[in-house]
Amino acid sequence: MTDFDKERQGSDGGPMPPAGFVPKERLNEETGLSTGEAPNPEAGHRQASYSSERGKRSSNKEQKSSAIPSSLDDVLERLTHDIGYKTSFDIVVREMTFGEHRTAMFFMNGLSQSVLLTDILKRLTYLHPDELSGHAFRSFFDLYVPAAQVTPVDDWNEVLSHVMSGDTAFFIDNESTALVIDAKNFPARGPEEPSLERVVRGSRDGFTETLMVNISLVRRRLRDPQLRYELMKVGERTQSDICIAYIDDLVDKELLKSIKDKISLVDIDGLPLADKQLEEATVKRGWNPYPLVRYSERPDVVAAHLLEGNVSVFVDTSPSVMILPTTFFDLVQHAEENRQTPFIGTYLRWVRFLGIFASLFLLPMWLLFVMHPELKPAVLAFLGPQKTGMMPLVLQFLLVEIGVDLLRMASVHTPTSLATAMSLVAAIMIGDIAVKTGLFINEVVLYMAIAAIGMFATPSYELGLANRIVRLVLIVAVAAFQVPGFMIATTAVLLVLCMERSFNRPYMWPFIPFDPRAMWNIIVRQPVLKNRTRPNLLRPQQMDKMPRR
């Protein structure tokens, strides 16, 4: 039985619960772990007792079954029973005899390098019986398996896990230990520029769905011996590889321990949706739409955050990397700002801030000025429709919001060759005809277009969607309660954001709590040689980015 199975066993006398995500409330009761906090000793003791009691209920038969049978016939029979050999066509077992010793090579077709395996078999065909007169296993391991990474494994479940991850197992008759050969060959696409984080100047490579490619792209940019990659597995059935990346002499150890503890406590069947499911399983979100994790598909962005003292989490089969912890102001910055001069970078940042502000407040404030013209300043006297149309303004706003969402979803599912045609239909026919028929007024379409542009200018896709929900809440509050509704709703949203924490770090830092130097660095893109300190939010071990040698 694997360590992960022991961790899942129950503490009560009832039957073992099904594999699935542990509710956060139950998780906090058992471990004393709140969002962003590492388990305290008492909670750790309870969790250890919990796992221990569940482990005691595992059957002795299951514990004994982890040993590898010494007989090759028993190995083949067990492969047929445990993993579906002779049933699943992609499971391959190649039996051959080398030096009068029966062997079997077990691998997954499509996940292994056939050229490397063929070279190994070719090398073994030259063996003679007298060359294996001694300990056959040691001879194969030390002398006759020409592969770069070969590991002896004596646990059956570990062998299956390695093979399902792309490795190859080499069994020898009358030996209870197998050789695991690293001959992975995952189907993968090339590193292409991510569609959500394009830049005018800069690298064009981006993360792929292969874990080894992703960590290599970061290692290429960070040739620091202190860069660490720790591997974990999550999911009883998927056994998804999770890689935690950090720089050992920079990262806050408490933050690192908190992230590891949260991931290790995830109890779920699997992570077929990769990092998004891992985020929901580790970060206490509730119904708050705002993202508490930053995603990036650019290796240069991840490398820059690692140098700041952040922790990055790679999930196999996902081209996105989680950057922890994050703040609201981290989500509104883009790599393009650092690819331009400080002056141009600052200008681009201000334009982006203006677009995000417009996506949030332009529509509710315009609706408020229309309902209360006396609130308009003299310079904004031109605001306001000449006619309100066939429907109330608030209903027009809601319909246009839903229409923009429908168009956005339709564009995602539309083939590329038809996307241009669909855009013309949406922009010209639907919008123009809706105004001419009196269903909508021109101002509603205009301001909704400006708000949509501001949402698409938001670097974080998740943050843009969250701002859209908040905008809808503000529109409804203004329509229902006018000025008090706008003020109360805005204050409530701000309070929620200020009380939110990402791995025990304030979400609205450096605005609340206020840090003048950090806030200035957000408002103005500093030159590289002027930005000499790391954010104190991360509590790095070294604050100075350019220490004297």
PDB file of C-alpha atoms in Angstrom, residues 14 20 25 77 105 110 124 149 167 173 178 219 230 249 368 394 399 408 449 471:
ATOM      1  CA  GLY A  14     -16.784   3.262  10.221  1.00  0.00           C
ATOM      2  CA  GLY A  20     -12.708  12.856  -2.867  1.00  0.00           C
ATOM      3  CA  GLU A  25     -14.390  22.931   7.253  1.00  0.00           C
ATOM      4  CA  GLU A  77      -0.254 -12.845 -13.840  1.00  0.00           C
ATOM      5  CA  MET A 105      10.285  -5.371 -20.138  1.00  0.00           C
ATOM      6  CA  GLY A 110       3.240   5.941 -26.434  1.00  0.00           C
ATOM      7  CA  LEU A 124      21.524  -7.430 -23.916  1.00  0.00           C
ATOM      8  CA  GLN A 149      18.957   6.664 -15.215  1.00  0.00           C
ATOM      9  CA  ASP A 167       9.191   4.825 -17.150  1.00  0.00           C
ATOM     10  CA  ASP A 173      13.080 -14.212 -13.263  1.00  0.00           C
ATOM     11  CA  ALA A 178      12.884  -4.601 -10.708  1.00  0.00           C
ATOM     12  CA  ARG A 219      16.213  26.497 -15.091  1.00  0.00           C
ATOM     13  CA  GLU A 230      10.574  19.390  -5.024  1.00  0.00           C
ATOM     14  CA  ASP A 249      18.227  31.119   0.356  1.00  0.00           C
ATOM     15  CA  LEU A 368     -26.062  57.082 -11.286  1.00  0.00           C
ATOM     16  CA  VAL A 394     -30.591  48.904 -15.990  1.00  0.00           C
ATOM     17  CA  LEU A 399     -28.765  42.410 -21.438  1.00  0.00           C
ATOM     18  CA  ARG A 408     -16.930  35.948 -25.743  1.00  0.00           C
ATOM     19  CA  ALA A 449     -17.736  48.667 -25.229  1.00  0.00           C
ATOM     20  CA  ARG A 471     -19.644  45.670 -12.053  1.00  0.00           C
TER      21      ARG A 471
END
